[in-house]
Structure formats: C-alpha cells, structure tokens
Amino acid sequence: MTELAEQHGKPFLYVVVCAAGVAADVSKLITSAQERNWEVGVIATPVALNGFFDTTAVEAQTGRPIRSAWRTPGEPRPFPAPDAVVVAPATFNTLNKWAAGIADTLALATLSEAAGLGVPIAVLPCVADALAAHPAYRESLTRLRGMGVRFGDPYAGQEEPGGERPEFGWERALDLVRRD
C-alpha cells in the first residue's frame, strides 16, 4: 500500500479505460471497486473520451476528474500513486502499443510506468477474434505477461445464439489485483 493509502485507510486504484463499446458500463467496475474499499481514479485514452462512456457520471461516481492529458509543469498531481491498476476494456491498439513501449498518451505512459514500478496490473482484453489472431497481438500478450501483467479472459463481444452479448467480466479485474 502506498503511504497515502495508509494515511487515508483506502488503497488507490487507477482504472484505464480504452475505446470499446463495453466501456459504457465502466461504472460497474468502479462500483465494485468502491464496495471493496478502493478509492478510484479514471484515466481514459483520448478516443475513449469521444462518447464511449458517460464521463460526467464517472466523475461524479469517483469524485475526481477523468485524466487523459498530461499535467503541466508545476500542476499538482490529481491522483495519488496507484496501489494497483486495471485496464478495462483493453483494446488491441492499447495492448500492442504498451507492449512495444510506446507511451504517446497519458494512459500508455501510466501503464508503462506502473509496470516498471512493480504495481499490480490487471487487464481485461476486449479484442475481436480476427484481431486477436494477429501475430503481433499474441506477441504483445506474451511480453506483457512476462512483465507480470495479469490477464482476465478475453472478450470478443460477439453475439451469442439469440442475439445477446455475453457479460463483460468487470469484477474479474479486481480479483486479479486482490489484496490478501
């Protein structure tokens, strides 16, 4: 636990949200995290901010601004250091760029730094089967696992018989970073 978490009694969880349709339900993850005694801050990829989830509702739920851009020199840090990070939904683009060491967004830079600091990171991939078959994606998963990143089951989002989509396993991410 970070020093700040020890002072306030609650550990701090970063939730990195990528641009996938299931991101609309990220409040389920936040609610579950808060029920498990986490403080939550959300970092979104720039594309995810373009209507993939209700940013106003998420800011109200967490009591914190959503971060997507770097802060300016001298600007205070809006979040404490993370005790854990969850990437959900995690897209093909984000996972490949992260594994390649590309940090051209705040979300990617945060993930790269957290991994380098040994912060527990859980990922819930949301990648179509055709993209998941790409060799670069498979290599990225291998590299990220080698960095200690923990993965939940992949989610392709394809409709099941009857036209329903399967549930996205939001709570699985919290199980992967559970503090014992």
PDB file of C-alpha atoms in Angstrom:
ATOM      1  CA  MET A   1       0.000   0.000   0.000  1.00  0.00           C
ATOM      2  CA  THR A   2       1.236   3.476  -0.754  1.00  0.00           C
ATOM      3  CA  GLU A   3       1.930   5.956   2.023  1.00  0.00           C
ATOM      4  CA  LEU A   4      -1.169   7.926   1.039  1.00  0.00           C
ATOM      5  CA  ALA A   5      -3.365   4.831   1.186  1.00  0.00           C
ATOM      6  CA  GLU A   6      -2.020   4.075   4.622  1.00  0.00           C
ATOM      7  CA  GLN A   7      -2.882   7.631   5.719  1.00  0.00           C
ATOM      8  CA  HIS A   8      -6.436   7.504   4.350  1.00  0.00           C
ATOM      9  CA  GLY A   9      -7.129   3.830   5.027  1.00  0.00           C
ATOM     10  CA  LYS A  10      -8.069   3.047   1.430  1.00  0.00           C
ATOM     11  CA  PRO A  11      -5.793   1.888  -1.359  1.00  0.00           C
ATOM     12  CA  PHE A  12      -5.931   3.749  -4.674  1.00  0.00           C
ATOM     13  CA  LEU A  13      -6.901   2.049  -7.941  1.00  0.00           C
ATOM     14  CA  TYR A  14      -6.268   3.505 -11.378  1.00  0.00           C
ATOM     15  CA  VAL A  15      -8.823   2.370 -13.952  1.00  0.00           C
ATOM     16  CA  VAL A  16      -7.579   2.826 -17.522  1.00  0.00           C
ATOM     17  CA  VAL A  17     -10.487   2.897 -19.966  1.00  0.00           C
ATOM     18  CA  CYS A  18      -9.979   2.270 -23.683  1.00  0.00           C
ATOM     19  CA  ALA A  19     -12.329   2.902 -26.614  1.00  0.00           C
ATOM     20  CA  ALA A  20     -14.531  -0.188 -26.830  1.00  0.00           C
ATOM     21  CA  GLY A  21     -18.309  -0.423 -26.716  1.00  0.00           C
ATOM     22  CA  VAL A  22     -18.366  -2.151 -23.332  1.00  0.00           C
ATOM     23  CA  ALA A  23     -16.663   0.918 -21.805  1.00  0.00           C
ATOM     24  CA  ALA A  24     -20.200   2.309 -21.430  1.00  0.00           C
ATOM     25  CA  ASP A  25     -20.514   0.053 -18.375  1.00  0.00           C
ATOM     26  CA  VAL A  26     -17.256   1.027 -16.639  1.00  0.00           C
ATOM     27  CA  SER A  27     -19.342   2.287 -13.710  1.00  0.00           C
ATOM     28  CA  LYS A  28     -19.894  -1.387 -12.807  1.00  0.00           C
ATOM     29  CA  LEU A  29     -16.163  -1.779 -12.222  1.00  0.00           C
ATOM     30  CA  ILE A  30     -15.978   1.455 -10.241  1.00  0.00           C
ATOM     31  CA  THR A  31     -18.926   0.466  -8.034  1.00  0.00           C
ATOM     32  CA  SER A  32     -17.435  -2.942  -7.381  1.00  0.00           C
ATOM     33  CA  ALA A  33     -14.036  -1.429  -6.565  1.00  0.00           C
ATOM     34  CA  GLN A  34     -15.588   1.067  -4.167  1.00  0.00           C
ATOM     35  CA  GLU A  35     -17.526  -1.755  -2.488  1.00  0.00           C
ATOM     36  CA  ARG A  36     -14.172  -3.497  -1.999  1.00  0.00           C
ATOM     37  CA  ASN A  37     -12.804  -0.388  -0.268  1.00  0.00           C
ATOM     38  CA  TRP A  38     -10.771   1.088  -3.130  1.00  0.00           C
ATOM     39  CA  GLU A  39     -10.522   4.780  -3.956  1.00  0.00           C
ATOM     40  CA  VAL A  40     -10.729   5.062  -7.750  1.00  0.00           C
ATOM     41  CA  GLY A  41      -9.300   7.416 -10.354  1.00  0.00           C
ATOM     42  CA  VAL A  42     -10.007   7.002 -14.074  1.00  0.00           C
ATOM     43  CA  ILE A  43      -7.540   7.555 -16.883  1.00  0.00           C
ATOM     44  CA  ALA A  44      -9.031   7.332 -20.373  1.00  0.00           C
ATOM     45  CA  THR A  45      -7.432   7.017 -23.759  1.00  0.00           C
ATOM     46  CA  PRO A  46      -8.179  10.101 -25.863  1.00  0.00           C
ATOM     47  CA  VAL A  47     -10.501   8.136 -28.169  1.00  0.00           C
ATOM     48  CA  ALA A  48     -12.417   6.663 -25.212  1.00  0.00           C
ATOM     49  CA  LEU A  49     -13.401  10.204 -24.217  1.00  0.00           C
ATOM     50  CA  ASN A  50     -15.303  10.560 -27.506  1.00  0.00           C
ATOM     51  CA  GLY A  51     -18.575   9.111 -26.260  1.00  0.00           C
ATOM     52  CA  PHE A  52     -17.555   5.602 -25.234  1.00  0.00           C
ATOM     53  CA  PHE A  53     -18.689   6.177 -21.623  1.00  0.00           C
ATOM     54  CA  ASP A  54     -20.529   8.791 -19.574  1.00  0.00           C
ATOM     55  CA  THR A  55     -17.663  10.952 -18.354  1.00  0.00           C
ATOM     56  CA  THR A  56     -19.895  13.188 -16.224  1.00  0.00           C
ATOM     57  CA  ALA A  57     -21.369  10.196 -14.387  1.00  0.00           C
ATOM     58  CA  VAL A  58     -17.929   8.625 -13.854  1.00  0.00           C
ATOM     59  CA  GLU A  59     -16.512  11.863 -12.442  1.00  0.00           C
ATOM     60  CA  ALA A  60     -19.481  12.120 -10.085  1.00  0.00           C
ATOM     61  CA  GLN A  61     -19.070   8.496  -9.046  1.00  0.00           C
ATOM     62  CA  THR A  62     -15.341   8.781  -8.305  1.00  0.00           C
ATOM     63  CA  GLY A  63     -15.391  12.384  -7.094  1.00  0.00           C
ATOM     64  CA  ARG A  64     -12.343  13.024  -9.285  1.00  0.00           C
ATOM     65  CA  PRO A  65     -11.708  14.366 -12.786  1.00  0.00           C
ATOM     66  CA  ILE A  66     -11.016  11.867 -15.541  1.00  0.00           C
ATOM     67  CA  ARG A  67      -7.453  12.175 -16.725  1.00  0.00           C
ATOM     68  CA  SER A  68      -6.438  11.872 -20.347  1.00  0.00           C
ATOM     69  CA  ALA A  69      -3.797  14.549 -20.843  1.00  0.00           C
ATOM     70  CA  TRP A  70      -0.505  15.191 -19.136  1.00  0.00           C
ATOM     71  CA  ARG A  71      -0.451  17.855 -16.480  1.00  0.00           C
ATOM     72  CA  THR A  72       1.624  20.960 -16.983  1.00  0.00           C
ATOM     73  CA  PRO A  73       4.865  21.595 -15.083  1.00  0.00           C
ATOM     74  CA  GLY A  74       4.077  22.685 -11.546  1.00  0.00           C
ATOM     75  CA  GLU A  75       0.471  21.462 -11.702  1.00  0.00           C
ATOM     76  CA  PRO A  76      -0.315  19.217  -8.706  1.00  0.00           C
ATOM     77  CA  ARG A  77      -0.888  15.522  -9.213  1.00  0.00           C
ATOM     78  CA  PRO A  78      -4.646  14.905  -9.297  1.00  0.00           C
ATOM     79  CA  PHE A  79      -4.305  11.280  -8.109  1.00  0.00           C
ATOM     80  CA  PRO A  80      -2.062   9.656  -5.544  1.00  0.00           C
ATOM     81  CA  ALA A  81       0.299   6.900  -6.671  1.00  0.00           C
ATOM     82  CA  PRO A  82      -1.616   3.713  -7.513  1.00  0.00           C
ATOM     83  CA  ASP A  83      -1.692   0.609  -5.380  1.00  0.00           C
ATOM     84  CA  ALA A  84      -2.998  -1.273  -8.428  1.00  0.00           C
ATOM     85  CA  VAL A  85      -4.088  -0.590 -11.999  1.00  0.00           C
ATOM     86  CA  VAL A  86      -6.911  -2.133 -14.013  1.00  0.00           C
ATOM     87  CA  VAL A  87      -7.123  -1.753 -17.792  1.00  0.00           C
ATOM     88  CA  ALA A  88     -10.707  -2.428 -18.824  1.00  0.00           C
ATOM     89  CA  PRO A  89     -11.724  -2.680 -21.536  1.00  0.00           C
ATOM     90  CA  ALA A  90      -8.243  -3.120 -23.016  1.00  0.00           C
ATOM     91  CA  THR A  91      -8.119  -2.775 -26.783  1.00  0.00           C
ATOM     92  CA  PHE A  92      -5.882  -4.268 -29.466  1.00  0.00           C
ATOM     93  CA  ASN A  93      -4.245  -0.899 -30.098  1.00  0.00           C
ATOM     94  CA  THR A  94      -3.525  -0.103 -26.448  1.00  0.00           C
ATOM     95  CA  LEU A  95      -2.123  -3.539 -25.639  1.00  0.00           C
ATOM     96  CA  ASN A  96       0.148  -3.606 -28.700  1.00  0.00           C
ATOM     97  CA  LYS A  97       1.456  -0.086 -28.154  1.00  0.00           C
ATOM     98  CA  TRP A  98       2.052  -0.722 -24.437  1.00  0.00           C
ATOM     99  CA  ALA A  99       3.956  -3.945 -25.128  1.00  0.00           C
ATOM    100  CA  ALA A 100       6.071  -2.113 -27.721  1.00  0.00           C
ATOM    101  CA  GLY A 101       6.982   0.574 -25.180  1.00  0.00           C
ATOM    102  CA  ILE A 102       5.059   3.336 -26.918  1.00  0.00           C
ATOM    103  CA  ALA A 103       3.905   5.959 -24.430  1.00  0.00           C
ATOM    104  CA  ASP A 104       2.263   8.572 -26.631  1.00  0.00           C
ATOM    105  CA  THR A 105      -0.798   9.021 -24.400  1.00  0.00           C
ATOM    106  CA  LEU A 106      -1.147   9.504 -20.669  1.00  0.00           C
ATOM    107  CA  ALA A 107      -2.831   6.092 -20.432  1.00  0.00           C
ATOM    108  CA  LEU A 108       0.091   4.310 -22.106  1.00  0.00           C
ATOM    109  CA  ALA A 109       2.723   6.254 -20.170  1.00  0.00           C
ATOM    110  CA  THR A 110       0.921   5.451 -16.920  1.00  0.00           C
ATOM    111  CA  LEU A 111       0.802   1.745 -17.764  1.00  0.00           C
ATOM    112  CA  SER A 112       4.481   1.687 -18.700  1.00  0.00           C
ATOM    113  CA  GLU A 113       5.478   3.463 -15.510  1.00  0.00           C
ATOM    114  CA  ALA A 114       3.269   1.313 -13.268  1.00  0.00           C
ATOM    115  CA  ALA A 115       4.734  -1.854 -14.756  1.00  0.00           C
ATOM    116  CA  GLY A 116       8.249  -0.521 -14.203  1.00  0.00           C
ATOM    117  CA  LEU A 117       7.432   0.232 -10.570  1.00  0.00           C
ATOM    118  CA  GLY A 118       6.022  -3.254  -9.977  1.00  0.00           C
ATOM    119  CA  VAL A 119       2.467  -2.035  -9.340  1.00  0.00           C
ATOM    120  CA  PRO A 120      -0.019  -4.917  -9.798  1.00  0.00           C
ATOM    121  CA  ILE A 121      -1.815  -4.545 -13.149  1.00  0.00           C
ATOM    122  CA  ALA A 122      -4.877  -6.466 -14.319  1.00  0.00           C
ATOM    123  CA  VAL A 123      -6.094  -6.399 -17.909  1.00  0.00           C
ATOM    124  CA  LEU A 124      -9.483  -7.348 -19.320  1.00  0.00           C
ATOM    125  CA  PRO A 125      -8.919  -7.576 -23.080  1.00  0.00           C
ATOM    126  CA  CYS A 126     -11.756  -6.578 -25.390  1.00  0.00           C
ATOM    127  CA  VAL A 127     -10.463  -7.644 -28.782  1.00  0.00           C
ATOM    128  CA  ALA A 128     -12.315  -9.134 -31.754  1.00  0.00           C
ATOM    129  CA  ASP A 129     -11.267 -12.673 -32.649  1.00  0.00           C
ATOM    130  CA  ALA A 130      -9.866 -11.584 -36.037  1.00  0.00           C
ATOM    131  CA  LEU A 131      -7.580  -9.044 -34.343  1.00  0.00           C
ATOM    132  CA  ALA A 132      -6.650 -11.468 -31.556  1.00  0.00           C
ATOM    133  CA  ALA A 133      -5.363 -13.846 -34.240  1.00  0.00           C
ATOM    134  CA  HIS A 134      -2.766 -11.295 -35.371  1.00  0.00           C
ATOM    135  CA  PRO A 135       0.784 -12.430 -34.507  1.00  0.00           C
ATOM    136  CA  ALA A 136       1.728  -9.024 -33.087  1.00  0.00           C
ATOM    137  CA  TYR A 137      -1.128  -9.244 -30.592  1.00  0.00           C
ATOM    138  CA  ARG A 138      -0.113 -12.718 -29.406  1.00  0.00           C
ATOM    139  CA  GLU A 139       3.483 -11.488 -29.024  1.00  0.00           C
ATOM    140  CA  SER A 140       2.258  -8.452 -27.080  1.00  0.00           C
ATOM    141  CA  LEU A 141       0.355 -10.636 -24.613  1.00  0.00           C
ATOM    142  CA  THR A 142       3.444 -12.783 -24.102  1.00  0.00           C
ATOM    143  CA  ARG A 143       5.597  -9.702 -23.474  1.00  0.00           C
ATOM    144  CA  LEU A 144       3.079  -8.151 -21.051  1.00  0.00           C
ATOM    145  CA  ARG A 145       2.699 -11.420 -19.135  1.00  0.00           C
ATOM    146  CA  GLY A 146       6.493 -11.510 -18.883  1.00  0.00           C
ATOM    147  CA  MET A 147       6.280  -8.076 -17.248  1.00  0.00           C
ATOM    148  CA  GLY A 148       3.951  -9.526 -14.594  1.00  0.00           C
ATOM    149  CA  VAL A 149       0.696  -8.195 -16.065  1.00  0.00           C
ATOM    150  CA  ARG A 150      -2.301 -10.333 -15.067  1.00  0.00           C
ATOM    151  CA  PHE A 151      -4.986 -11.107 -17.654  1.00  0.00           C
ATOM    152  CA  GLY A 152      -8.641 -11.936 -17.380  1.00  0.00           C
ATOM    153  CA  ASP A 153     -10.414 -13.989 -20.012  1.00  0.00           C
ATOM    154  CA  PRO A 154     -10.517 -12.435 -23.471  1.00  0.00           C
ATOM    155  CA  TYR A 155     -13.783 -10.814 -24.551  1.00  0.00           C
ATOM    156  CA  ALA A 156     -14.585 -10.570 -28.230  1.00  0.00           C
ATOM    157  CA  GLY A 157     -18.132  -9.280 -27.771  1.00  0.00           C
ATOM    158  CA  GLN A 158     -19.658 -11.493 -30.450  1.00  0.00           C
ATOM    159  CA  GLU A 159     -23.361 -12.116 -30.124  1.00  0.00           C
ATOM    160  CA  GLU A 160     -24.405 -15.441 -28.672  1.00  0.00           C
ATOM    161  CA  PRO A 161     -27.261 -17.508 -30.105  1.00  0.00           C
ATOM    162  CA  GLY A 162     -30.411 -15.454 -29.553  1.00  0.00           C
ATOM    163  CA  GLY A 163     -28.680 -12.128 -30.257  1.00  0.00           C
ATOM    164  CA  GLU A 164     -27.417 -11.436 -26.720  1.00  0.00           C
ATOM    165  CA  ARG A 165     -23.881 -10.380 -25.975  1.00  0.00           C
ATOM    166  CA  PRO A 166     -22.036 -12.056 -23.103  1.00  0.00           C
ATOM    167  CA  GLU A 167     -21.395 -10.054 -19.944  1.00  0.00           C
ATOM    168  CA  PHE A 168     -18.032  -8.355 -19.677  1.00  0.00           C
ATOM    169  CA  GLY A 169     -16.254  -9.670 -16.552  1.00  0.00           C
ATOM    170  CA  TRP A 170     -15.605  -6.340 -14.811  1.00  0.00           C
ATOM    171  CA  GLU A 171     -15.164  -7.865 -11.341  1.00  0.00           C
ATOM    172  CA  ARG A 172     -12.570 -10.354 -12.578  1.00  0.00           C
ATOM    173  CA  ALA A 173     -10.077  -7.483 -12.806  1.00  0.00           C
ATOM    174  CA  LEU A 174     -10.493  -6.772  -9.112  1.00  0.00           C
ATOM    175  CA  ASP A 175      -9.931 -10.444  -8.297  1.00  0.00           C
ATOM    176  CA  LEU A 176      -6.658 -10.272 -10.239  1.00  0.00           C
ATOM    177  CA  VAL A 177      -5.351  -7.358  -8.135  1.00  0.00           C
ATOM    178  CA  ARG A 178      -6.917  -8.508  -4.868  1.00  0.00           C
ATOM    179  CA  ARG A 179      -5.020  -7.621  -1.742  1.00  0.00           C
ATOM    180  CA  ASP A 180      -4.694 -10.520   0.680  1.00  0.00           C
TER     181      ASP A 180
END
